[in-house]
GROMACS .gro file of C-alpha atoms in nm:
model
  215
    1UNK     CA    1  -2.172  -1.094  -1.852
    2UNK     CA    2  -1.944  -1.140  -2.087
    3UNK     CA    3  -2.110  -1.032  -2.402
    4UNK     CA    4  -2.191  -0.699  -2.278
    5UNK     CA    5  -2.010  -0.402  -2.345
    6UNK     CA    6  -1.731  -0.252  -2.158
    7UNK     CA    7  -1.793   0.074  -1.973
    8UNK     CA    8  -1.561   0.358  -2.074
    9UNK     CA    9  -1.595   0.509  -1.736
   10UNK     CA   10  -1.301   0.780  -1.801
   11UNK     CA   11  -1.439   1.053  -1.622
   12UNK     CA   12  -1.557   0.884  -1.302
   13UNK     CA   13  -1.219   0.710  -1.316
   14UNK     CA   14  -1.058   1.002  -1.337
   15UNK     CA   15  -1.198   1.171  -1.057
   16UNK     CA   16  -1.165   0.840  -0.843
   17UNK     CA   17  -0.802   0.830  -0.876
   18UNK     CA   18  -0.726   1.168  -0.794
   19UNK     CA   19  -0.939   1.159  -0.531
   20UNK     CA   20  -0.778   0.895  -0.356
   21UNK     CA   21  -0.416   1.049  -0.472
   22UNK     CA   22  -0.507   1.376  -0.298
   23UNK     CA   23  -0.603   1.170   0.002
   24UNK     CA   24  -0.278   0.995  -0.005
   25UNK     CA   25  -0.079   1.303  -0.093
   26UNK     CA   26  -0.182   1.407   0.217
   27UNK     CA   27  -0.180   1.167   0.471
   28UNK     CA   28   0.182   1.083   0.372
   29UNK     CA   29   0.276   1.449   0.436
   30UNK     CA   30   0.097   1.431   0.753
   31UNK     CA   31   0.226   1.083   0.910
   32UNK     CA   32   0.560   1.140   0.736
   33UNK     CA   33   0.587   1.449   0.926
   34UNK     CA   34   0.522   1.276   1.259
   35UNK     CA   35   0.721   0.998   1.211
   36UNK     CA   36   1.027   1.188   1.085
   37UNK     CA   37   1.035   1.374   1.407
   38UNK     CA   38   0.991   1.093   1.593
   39UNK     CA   39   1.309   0.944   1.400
   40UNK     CA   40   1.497   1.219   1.458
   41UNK     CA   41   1.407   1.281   1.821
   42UNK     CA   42   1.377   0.935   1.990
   43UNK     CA   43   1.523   0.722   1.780
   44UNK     CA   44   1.439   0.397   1.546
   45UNK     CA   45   1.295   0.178   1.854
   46UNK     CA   46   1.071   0.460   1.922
   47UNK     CA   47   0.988   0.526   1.572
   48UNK     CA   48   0.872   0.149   1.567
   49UNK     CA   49   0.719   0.087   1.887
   50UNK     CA   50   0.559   0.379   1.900
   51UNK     CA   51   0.166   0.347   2.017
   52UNK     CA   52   0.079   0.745   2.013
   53UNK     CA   53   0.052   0.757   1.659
   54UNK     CA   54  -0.275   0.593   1.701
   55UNK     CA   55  -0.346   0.877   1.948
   56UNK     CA   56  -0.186   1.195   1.856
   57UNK     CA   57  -0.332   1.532   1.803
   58UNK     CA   58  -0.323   1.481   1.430
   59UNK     CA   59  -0.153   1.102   1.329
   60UNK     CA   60  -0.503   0.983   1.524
   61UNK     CA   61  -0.724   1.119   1.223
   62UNK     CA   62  -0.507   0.966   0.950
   63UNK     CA   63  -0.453   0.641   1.108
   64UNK     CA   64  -0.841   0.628   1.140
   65UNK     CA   65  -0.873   0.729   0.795
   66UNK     CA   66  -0.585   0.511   0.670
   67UNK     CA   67  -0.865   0.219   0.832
   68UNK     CA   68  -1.149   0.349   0.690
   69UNK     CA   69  -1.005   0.417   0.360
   70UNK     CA   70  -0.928   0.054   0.309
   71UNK     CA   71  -1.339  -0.014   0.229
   72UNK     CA   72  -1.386   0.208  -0.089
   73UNK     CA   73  -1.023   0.158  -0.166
   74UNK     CA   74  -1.236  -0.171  -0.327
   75UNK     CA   75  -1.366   0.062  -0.579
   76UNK     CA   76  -1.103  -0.017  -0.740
   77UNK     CA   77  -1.219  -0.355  -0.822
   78UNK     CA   78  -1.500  -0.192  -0.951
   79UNK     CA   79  -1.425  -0.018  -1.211
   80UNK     CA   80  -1.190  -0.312  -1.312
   81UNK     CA   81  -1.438  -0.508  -1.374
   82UNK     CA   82  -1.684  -0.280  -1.531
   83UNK     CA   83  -1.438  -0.201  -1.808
   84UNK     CA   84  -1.346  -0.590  -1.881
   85UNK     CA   85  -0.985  -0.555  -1.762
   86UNK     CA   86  -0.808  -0.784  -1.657
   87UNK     CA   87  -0.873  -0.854  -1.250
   88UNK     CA   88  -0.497  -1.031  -1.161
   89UNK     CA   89  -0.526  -1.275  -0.838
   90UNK     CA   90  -0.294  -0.970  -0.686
   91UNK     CA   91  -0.491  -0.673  -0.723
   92UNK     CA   92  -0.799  -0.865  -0.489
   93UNK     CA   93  -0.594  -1.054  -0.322
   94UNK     CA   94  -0.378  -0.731  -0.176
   95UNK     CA   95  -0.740  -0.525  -0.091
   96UNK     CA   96  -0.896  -0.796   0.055
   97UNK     CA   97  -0.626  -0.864   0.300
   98UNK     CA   98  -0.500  -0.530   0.391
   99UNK     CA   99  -0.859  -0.452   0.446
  100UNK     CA  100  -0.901  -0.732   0.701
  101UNK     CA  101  -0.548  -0.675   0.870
  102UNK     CA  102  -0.576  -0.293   0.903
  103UNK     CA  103  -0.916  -0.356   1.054
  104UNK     CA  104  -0.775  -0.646   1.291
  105UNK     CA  105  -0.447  -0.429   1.428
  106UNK     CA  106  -0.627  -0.092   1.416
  107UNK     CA  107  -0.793  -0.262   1.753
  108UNK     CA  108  -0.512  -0.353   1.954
  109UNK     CA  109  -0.272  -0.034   1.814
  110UNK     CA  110   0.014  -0.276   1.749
  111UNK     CA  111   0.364  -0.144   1.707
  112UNK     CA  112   0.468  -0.103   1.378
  113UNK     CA  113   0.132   0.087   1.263
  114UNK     CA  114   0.287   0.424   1.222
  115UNK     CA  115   0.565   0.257   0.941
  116UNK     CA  116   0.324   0.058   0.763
  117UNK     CA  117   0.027   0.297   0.732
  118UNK     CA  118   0.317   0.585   0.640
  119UNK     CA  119   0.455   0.364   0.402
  120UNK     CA  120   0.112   0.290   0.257
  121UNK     CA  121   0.024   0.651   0.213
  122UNK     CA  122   0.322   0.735   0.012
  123UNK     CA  123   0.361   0.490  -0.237
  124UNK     CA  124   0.001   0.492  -0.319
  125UNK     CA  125   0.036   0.881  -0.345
  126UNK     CA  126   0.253   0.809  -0.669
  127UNK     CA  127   0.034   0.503  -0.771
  128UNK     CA  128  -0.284   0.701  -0.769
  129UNK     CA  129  -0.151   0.967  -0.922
  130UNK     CA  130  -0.032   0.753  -1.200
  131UNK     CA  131  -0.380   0.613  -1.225
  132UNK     CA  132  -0.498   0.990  -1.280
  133UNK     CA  133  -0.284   1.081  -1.529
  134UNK     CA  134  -0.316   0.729  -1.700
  135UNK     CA  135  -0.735   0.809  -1.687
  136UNK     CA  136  -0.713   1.144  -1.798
  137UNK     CA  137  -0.557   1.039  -2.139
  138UNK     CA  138  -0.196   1.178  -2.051
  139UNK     CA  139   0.097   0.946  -2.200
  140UNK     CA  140   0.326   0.823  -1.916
  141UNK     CA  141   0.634   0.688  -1.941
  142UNK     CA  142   0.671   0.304  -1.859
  143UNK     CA  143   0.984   0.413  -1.618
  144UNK     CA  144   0.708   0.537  -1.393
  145UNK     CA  145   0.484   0.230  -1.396
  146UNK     CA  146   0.831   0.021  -1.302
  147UNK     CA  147   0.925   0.265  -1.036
  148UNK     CA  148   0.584   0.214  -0.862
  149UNK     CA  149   0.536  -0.147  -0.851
  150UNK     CA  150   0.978  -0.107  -0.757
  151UNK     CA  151   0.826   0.128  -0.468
  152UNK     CA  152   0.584  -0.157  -0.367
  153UNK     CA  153   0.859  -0.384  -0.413
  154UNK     CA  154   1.074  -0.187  -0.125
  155UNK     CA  155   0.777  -0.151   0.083
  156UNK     CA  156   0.739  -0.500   0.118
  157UNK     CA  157   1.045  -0.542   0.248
  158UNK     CA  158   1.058  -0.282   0.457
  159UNK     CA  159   0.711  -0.451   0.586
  160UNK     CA  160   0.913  -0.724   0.652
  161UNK     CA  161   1.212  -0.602   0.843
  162UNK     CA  162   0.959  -0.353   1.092
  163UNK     CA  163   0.771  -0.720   1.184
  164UNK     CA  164   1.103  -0.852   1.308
  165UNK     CA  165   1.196  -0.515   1.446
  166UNK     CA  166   0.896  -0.545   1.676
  167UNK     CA  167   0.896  -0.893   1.718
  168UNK     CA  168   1.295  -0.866   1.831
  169UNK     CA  169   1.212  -0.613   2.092
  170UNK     CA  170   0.870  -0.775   2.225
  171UNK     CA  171   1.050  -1.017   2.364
  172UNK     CA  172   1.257  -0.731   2.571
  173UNK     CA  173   0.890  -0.607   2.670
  174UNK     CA  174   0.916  -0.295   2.462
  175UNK     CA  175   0.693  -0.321   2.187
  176UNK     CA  176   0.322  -0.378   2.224
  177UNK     CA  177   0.260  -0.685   1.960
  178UNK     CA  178   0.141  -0.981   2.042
  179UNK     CA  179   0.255  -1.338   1.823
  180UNK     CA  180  -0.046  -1.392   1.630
  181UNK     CA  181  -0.067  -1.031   1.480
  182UNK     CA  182   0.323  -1.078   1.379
  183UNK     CA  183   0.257  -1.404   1.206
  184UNK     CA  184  -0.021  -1.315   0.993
  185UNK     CA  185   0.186  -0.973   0.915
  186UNK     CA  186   0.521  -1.116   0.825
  187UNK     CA  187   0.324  -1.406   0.625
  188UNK     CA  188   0.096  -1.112   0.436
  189UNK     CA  189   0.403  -0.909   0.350
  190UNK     CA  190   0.600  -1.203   0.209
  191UNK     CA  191   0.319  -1.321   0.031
  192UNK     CA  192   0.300  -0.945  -0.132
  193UNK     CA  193   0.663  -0.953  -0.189
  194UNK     CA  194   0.635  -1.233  -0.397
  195UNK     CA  195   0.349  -1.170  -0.597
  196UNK     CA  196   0.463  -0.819  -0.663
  197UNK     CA  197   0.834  -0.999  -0.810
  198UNK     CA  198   0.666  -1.187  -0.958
  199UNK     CA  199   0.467  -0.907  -1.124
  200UNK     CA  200   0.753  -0.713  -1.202
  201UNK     CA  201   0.938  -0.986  -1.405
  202UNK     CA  202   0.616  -1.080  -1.625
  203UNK     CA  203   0.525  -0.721  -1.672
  204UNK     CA  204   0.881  -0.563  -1.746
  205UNK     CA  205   1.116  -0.835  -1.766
  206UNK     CA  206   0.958  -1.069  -1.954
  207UNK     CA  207   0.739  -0.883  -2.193
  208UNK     CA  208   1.105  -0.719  -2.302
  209UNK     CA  209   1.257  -1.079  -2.331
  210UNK     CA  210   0.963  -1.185  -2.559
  211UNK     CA  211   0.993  -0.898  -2.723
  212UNK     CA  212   1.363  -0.904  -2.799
  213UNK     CA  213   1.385  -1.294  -2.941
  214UNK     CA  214   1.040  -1.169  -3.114
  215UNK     CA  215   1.301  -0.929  -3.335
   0.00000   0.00000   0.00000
């Protein structure tokens, strides 16, 4: 395996990542939309405990999507290891678990859903995108590259402050959670913010340190 020769793969990469851009381009207009208004309307409580988002007339087809999306998502992996690049314990470990924990909450439409899966859709609007661009030859500035992993960085945390939003008003009986599904999320979002710091200082921090005593 790993005498043989990478795979370019440019073109099918290409159309792979803006593929799944488009798809997130869109489903963060579309839930962003909803949960805007619902900001705006009812409140932040409502915003966060919110269970029609799993059922309305059109957040119900992109939180189904946002589900089933998760499986080819893994394509990614693919095409990662087809062109011998490095595959980071982060990139698999992230799929394999969002996979398994959009799958597990999709069932019991847990509060919270409507943030996450919105938050989801929009930073990997600008990460696919970046992907695209990156495939299709185009020279992009490593300000962009930092912004998006900084975007991951924020969703994170935001992950982690709607998890004690809805555990905080569970216990008041006004957001459908239950304690197991708030464990595993807080511990999968910290775990995320970590490796993603961690990411950021080795791929932008310290490459510029090594770098500098290097001159």
């Amino acid at each position: 395996m790993n005498k043989r020769a990478k795979f370019e793969l440019r073109k099918p990469l290409v159309l792979w990542s803006l593929t799944l851009a488009v798809f997130s381009i869109f489903g963060a207009l579309r839930t962003g939309a909803y949960m805007v208004y619902i900001l705006m309307t009812k409140g932040l409580k409502q915003s966060v405990c919110d269970q029609s988002f799993y059922n309305g007339p059109v957040s119900k087809f992109w939180a189904y999507a946002f589900v089933l999306s998760k499986a080819p998502e893994l394509g990614d992996t693919i095409f990662i290891i087809l062109r011998k690049q490095k595959l980071i314990f982060l990139h698999w470990y992230h799929h394999i678990t969002v996979l398994l924990y959009s799958w597990y909450s999709y069932k019991d439409m847990v509060a919270g859903g409507g943030w996450f899966m919105t938050m989801n859709y929009g930073v990997h609007a600008v990460m696919y995108s970046y992907y695209a661009l990156r495939a299709a030859g185009f020279r992009v500035s490593r300000k962009f590259a930092m912004f998006i992993t900084l975007s991951q960085i924020t969703q994170m945390l935001m992950g982690c402050v709607i998890n004690y939003l809805v555990f905080y008003w569970m216990q008041h009986d006004q957001c459908h959670s239950h304690f197991q599904n708030i464990f595993w999320s807080s511990l999968m979002y910290l775990s995320y913010l970590v490796l993603f710091c961690h990411f950021f200082f080795e791929a932008y921090i310290g490459k510029r340190r090594k770098t500098t005593k290097a001159e």
